[in-house]
Short mmCIF file of C-alpha atoms in Angstrom, two decimals:
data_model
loop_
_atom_site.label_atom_id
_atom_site.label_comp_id
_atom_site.label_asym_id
_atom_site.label_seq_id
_atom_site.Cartn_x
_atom_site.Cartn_y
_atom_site.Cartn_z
CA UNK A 91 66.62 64.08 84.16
CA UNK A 92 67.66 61.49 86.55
CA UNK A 93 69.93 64.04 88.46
CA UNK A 94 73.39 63.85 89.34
CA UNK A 95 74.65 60.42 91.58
CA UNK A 96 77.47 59.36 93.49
CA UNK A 97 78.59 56.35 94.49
CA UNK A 98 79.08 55.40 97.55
CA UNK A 99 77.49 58.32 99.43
CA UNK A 100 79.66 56.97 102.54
CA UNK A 101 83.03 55.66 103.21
CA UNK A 102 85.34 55.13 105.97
CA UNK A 103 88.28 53.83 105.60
CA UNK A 104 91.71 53.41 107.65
CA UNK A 105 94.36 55.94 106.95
CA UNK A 106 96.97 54.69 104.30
CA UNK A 107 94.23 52.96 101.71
CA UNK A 108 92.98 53.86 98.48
CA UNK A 109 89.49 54.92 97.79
CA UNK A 110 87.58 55.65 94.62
CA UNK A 111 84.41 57.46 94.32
CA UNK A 112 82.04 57.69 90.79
CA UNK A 113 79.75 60.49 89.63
CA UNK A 114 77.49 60.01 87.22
CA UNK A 115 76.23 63.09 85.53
CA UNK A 116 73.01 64.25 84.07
CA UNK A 117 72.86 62.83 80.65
CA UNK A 118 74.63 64.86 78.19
CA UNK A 119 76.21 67.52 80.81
CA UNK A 120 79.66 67.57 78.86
CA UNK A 121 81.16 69.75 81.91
CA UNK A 122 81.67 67.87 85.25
CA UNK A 123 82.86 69.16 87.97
CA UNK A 124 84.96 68.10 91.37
CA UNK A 125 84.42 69.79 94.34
CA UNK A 126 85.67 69.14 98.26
CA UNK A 127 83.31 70.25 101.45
CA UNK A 128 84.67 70.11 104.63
CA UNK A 129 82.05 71.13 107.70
CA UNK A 130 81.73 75.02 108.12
CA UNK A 131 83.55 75.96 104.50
CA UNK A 132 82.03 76.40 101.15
CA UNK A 133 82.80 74.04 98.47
CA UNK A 134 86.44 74.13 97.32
CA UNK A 135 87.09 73.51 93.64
CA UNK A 136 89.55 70.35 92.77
CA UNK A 137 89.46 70.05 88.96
CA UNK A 138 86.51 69.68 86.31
CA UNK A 139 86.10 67.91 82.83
CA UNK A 140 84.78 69.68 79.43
CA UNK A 141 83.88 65.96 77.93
CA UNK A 142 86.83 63.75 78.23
CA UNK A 143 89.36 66.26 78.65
CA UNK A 144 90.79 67.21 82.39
CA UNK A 145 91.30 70.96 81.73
CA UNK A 146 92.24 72.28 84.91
CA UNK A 147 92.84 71.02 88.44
CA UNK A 148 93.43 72.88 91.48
CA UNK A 149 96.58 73.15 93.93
CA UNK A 150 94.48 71.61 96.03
CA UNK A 151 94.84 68.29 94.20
CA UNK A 152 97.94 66.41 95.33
CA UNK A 153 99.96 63.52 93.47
CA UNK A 154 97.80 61.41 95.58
CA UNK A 155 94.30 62.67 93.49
CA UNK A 156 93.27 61.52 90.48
CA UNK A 157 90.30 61.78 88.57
CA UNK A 158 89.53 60.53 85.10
CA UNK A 159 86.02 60.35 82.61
CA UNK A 160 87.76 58.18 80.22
CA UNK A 161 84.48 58.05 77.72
CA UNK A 162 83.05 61.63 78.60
CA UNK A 163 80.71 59.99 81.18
CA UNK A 164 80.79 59.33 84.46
CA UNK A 165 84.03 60.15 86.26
CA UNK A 166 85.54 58.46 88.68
CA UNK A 167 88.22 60.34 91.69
CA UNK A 168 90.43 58.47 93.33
CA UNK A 169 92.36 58.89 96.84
CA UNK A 170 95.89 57.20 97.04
CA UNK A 171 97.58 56.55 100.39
CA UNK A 172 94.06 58.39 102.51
CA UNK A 173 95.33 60.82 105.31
CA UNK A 174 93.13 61.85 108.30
CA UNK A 175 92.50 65.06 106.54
CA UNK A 176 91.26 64.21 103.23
CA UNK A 177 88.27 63.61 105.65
CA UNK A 178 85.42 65.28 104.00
CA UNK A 179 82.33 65.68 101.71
CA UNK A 180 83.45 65.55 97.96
CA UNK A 181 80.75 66.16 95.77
CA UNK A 182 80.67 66.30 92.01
CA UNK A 183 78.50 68.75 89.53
CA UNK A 184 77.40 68.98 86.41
CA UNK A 185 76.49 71.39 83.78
CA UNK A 186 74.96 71.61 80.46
CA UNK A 187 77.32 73.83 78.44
CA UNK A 188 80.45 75.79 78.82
CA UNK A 189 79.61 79.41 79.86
CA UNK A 190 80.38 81.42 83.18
CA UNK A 191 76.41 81.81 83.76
CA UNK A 192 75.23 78.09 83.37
CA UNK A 193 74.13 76.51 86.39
CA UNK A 194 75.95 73.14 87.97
CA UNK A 195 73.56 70.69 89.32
CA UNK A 196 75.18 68.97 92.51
CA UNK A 197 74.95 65.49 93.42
CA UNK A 198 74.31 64.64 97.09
CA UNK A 199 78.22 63.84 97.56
CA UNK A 200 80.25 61.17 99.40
CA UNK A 201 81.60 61.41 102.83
CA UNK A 202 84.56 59.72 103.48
CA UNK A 203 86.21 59.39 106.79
CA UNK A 204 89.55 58.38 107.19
CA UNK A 205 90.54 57.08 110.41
CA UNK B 142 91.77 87.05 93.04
CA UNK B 143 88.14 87.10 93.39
CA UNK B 144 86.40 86.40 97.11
CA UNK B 145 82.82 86.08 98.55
CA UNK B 146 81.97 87.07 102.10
CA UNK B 147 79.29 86.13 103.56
CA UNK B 148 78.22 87.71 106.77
CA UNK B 149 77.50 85.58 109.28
CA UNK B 150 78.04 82.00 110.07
CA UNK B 151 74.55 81.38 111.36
CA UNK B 152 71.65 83.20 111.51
CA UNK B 153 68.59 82.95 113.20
CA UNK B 154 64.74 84.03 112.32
CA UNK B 155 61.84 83.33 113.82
CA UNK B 156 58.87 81.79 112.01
CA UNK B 157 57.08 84.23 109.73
CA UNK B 158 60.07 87.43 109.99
CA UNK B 159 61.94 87.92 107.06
CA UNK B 160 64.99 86.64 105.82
CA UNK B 161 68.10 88.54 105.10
CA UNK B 162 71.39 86.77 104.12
CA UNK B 163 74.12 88.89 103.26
CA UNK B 164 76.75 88.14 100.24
CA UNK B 165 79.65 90.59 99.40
CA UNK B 166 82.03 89.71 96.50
CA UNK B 167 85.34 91.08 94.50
CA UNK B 168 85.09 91.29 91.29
CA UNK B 169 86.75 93.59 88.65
CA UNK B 170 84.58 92.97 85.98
CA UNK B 171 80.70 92.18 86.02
CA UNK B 172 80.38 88.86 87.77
CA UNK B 173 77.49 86.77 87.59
CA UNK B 174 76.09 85.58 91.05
CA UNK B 175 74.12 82.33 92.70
CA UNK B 176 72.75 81.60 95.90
CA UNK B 177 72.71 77.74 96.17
CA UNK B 178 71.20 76.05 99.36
CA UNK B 179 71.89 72.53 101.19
CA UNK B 180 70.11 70.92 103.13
CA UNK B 181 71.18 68.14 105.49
CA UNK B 182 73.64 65.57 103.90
CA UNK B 183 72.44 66.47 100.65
CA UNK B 184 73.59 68.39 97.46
CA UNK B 185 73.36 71.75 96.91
CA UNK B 186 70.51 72.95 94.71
CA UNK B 187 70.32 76.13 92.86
CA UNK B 188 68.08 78.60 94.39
CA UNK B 189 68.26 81.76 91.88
CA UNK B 190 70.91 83.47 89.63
CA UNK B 191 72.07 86.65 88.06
CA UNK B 192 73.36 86.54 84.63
CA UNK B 193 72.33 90.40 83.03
CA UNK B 194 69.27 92.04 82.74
CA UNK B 195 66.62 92.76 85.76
CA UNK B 196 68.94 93.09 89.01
CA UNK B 197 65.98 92.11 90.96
CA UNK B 198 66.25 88.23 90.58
CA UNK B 199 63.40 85.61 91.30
CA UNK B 200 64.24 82.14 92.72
CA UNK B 201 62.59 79.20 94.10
CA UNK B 202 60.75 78.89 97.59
CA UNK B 203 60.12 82.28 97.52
CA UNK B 204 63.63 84.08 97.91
CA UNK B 205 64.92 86.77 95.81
CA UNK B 206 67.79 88.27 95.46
CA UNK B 207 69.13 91.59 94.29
CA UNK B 208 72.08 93.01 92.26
CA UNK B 209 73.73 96.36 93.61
CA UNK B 210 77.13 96.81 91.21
CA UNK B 211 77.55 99.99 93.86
CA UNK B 212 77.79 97.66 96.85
CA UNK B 213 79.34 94.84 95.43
CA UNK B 214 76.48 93.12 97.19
CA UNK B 215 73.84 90.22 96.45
CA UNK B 216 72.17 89.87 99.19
CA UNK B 217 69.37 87.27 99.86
CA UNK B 218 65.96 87.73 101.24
CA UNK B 219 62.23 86.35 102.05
CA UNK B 220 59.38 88.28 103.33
CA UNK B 221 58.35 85.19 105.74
CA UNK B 222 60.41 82.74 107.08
CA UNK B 223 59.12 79.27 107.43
CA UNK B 224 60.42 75.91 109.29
CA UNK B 225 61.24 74.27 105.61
CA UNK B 226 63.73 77.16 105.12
CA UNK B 227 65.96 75.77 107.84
CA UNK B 228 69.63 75.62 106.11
CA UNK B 229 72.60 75.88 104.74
CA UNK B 230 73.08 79.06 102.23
CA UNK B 231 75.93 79.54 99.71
CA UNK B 232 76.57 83.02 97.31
CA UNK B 233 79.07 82.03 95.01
CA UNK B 234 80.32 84.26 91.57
CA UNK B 235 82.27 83.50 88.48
CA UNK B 236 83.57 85.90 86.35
CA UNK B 237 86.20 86.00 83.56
CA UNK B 238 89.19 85.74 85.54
CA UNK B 239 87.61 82.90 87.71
CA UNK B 240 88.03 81.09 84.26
CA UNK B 241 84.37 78.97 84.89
CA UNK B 242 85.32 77.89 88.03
CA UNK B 243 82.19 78.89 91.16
CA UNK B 244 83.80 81.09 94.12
CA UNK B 245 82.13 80.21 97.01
CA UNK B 246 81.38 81.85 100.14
CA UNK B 247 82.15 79.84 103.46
CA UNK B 248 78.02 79.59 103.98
CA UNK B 249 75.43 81.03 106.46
CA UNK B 250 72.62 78.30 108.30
CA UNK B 251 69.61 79.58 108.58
CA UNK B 252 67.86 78.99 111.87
CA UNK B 253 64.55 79.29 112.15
CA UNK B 254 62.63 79.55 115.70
CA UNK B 255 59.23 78.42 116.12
#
């Protein structure tokens, strides 16, 4: 296993832009997961794939999130119209099978920094 | 809704003493528990888990961490501290009603003194 990665692990950008990140999961993880880090907290859960499908997403996730994994893949999140406090670490995970005891295997995350 | 508490922000151990992270949690119905770690400006990683079975759980790096239904508690520990242990700890459950989404407590760094 190659691990999960993200792409880019940094990015700062000026308040009112768009910014997409990409996770690519461990091969053949069908569940993927979004999660969003901010310094001091835990991770906070945004929404998470079983394959292709987006099954659930979190109030957390304004009009201004999306995410997509159009083949089942990697996935890709994307920030519309950045405010100062989407600032933060979002990181993505990954898991093998659907089941409330299987581990998710992080990726290192992206920081992004809006300014 | 289901929580994790985790006592203490930070905590700090000198080189060699043990270890003791504390991790409460709410659950209705039996959860099953992790204890990730993080290092600096990396990922978190998996350091044990409790699914069923032995409530006495094994992990990596030497921590372990134990299962008391009676406490609501999960509580993570190593006999000796040392300077690679320096970090960021996580407890985090899921349970039925957390349909597959990871609770997570708000974290506890580990500092360790030389």
């Amino acid at each position: 296993d190659t691990g999960v990665s993200q792409d880019p692990r940094h990015k700062i950008t000026k308040r009112g832009q768009n910014v997409t990140f990409r996770c690519d999961p461990i091969s053949e993880h069908n569940r993927l997961y979004w999660y969003r880090q901010t310094l001091g907290q835990g991770p906070e859960f945004l929404t998470y794939f079983q394959n292709e499908a987006q099954l659930e997403k979190s109030r957390l996730l304004s009009d201004r999130f999306s995410a997509e994994r159009p083949k089942g893949s990697f996935s890709t999140l994307e920030i519309q119209r950045t405010e100062q406090g989407d600032s933060a670490m979002y990181l993505c995970a990954s898991s093998p099978r659907t089941g409330l005891q299987e581990t998710q295997y992080f990726g290192p995350g992206t920081r992004l920094l809006v300014l | 809704a289901q929580s994790v508490t985790q006592l203490g922000s930070h905590v700090s151990v000198s080189e060699g003493a043990l270890v003791l992270l504390r991790c409460n949690y709410s659950s209705s119905v039996p959860p099953y528990l992790f204890w990730y770690v993080q290092y600096p400006n990396q990922g978190l990683q998996l350091l044990l888990k409790y699914t069923t079975g032995a409530t006495l759980v094994k992990g990596i790096n030497g921590f372990e961490a134990e299962f008391k239904k009676s406490e609501t508690s999960f509580h993570l520990t190593k006999p000796s501290a040392h300077m690679s242990d320096a970090a960021e700890y996580f407890c985090a459950v899921s349970d039925l009603g957390s349909n597959y989404q990871l609770i997570w407590g708000a974290g506890t760094k580990l500092i360790i003194k030389p």
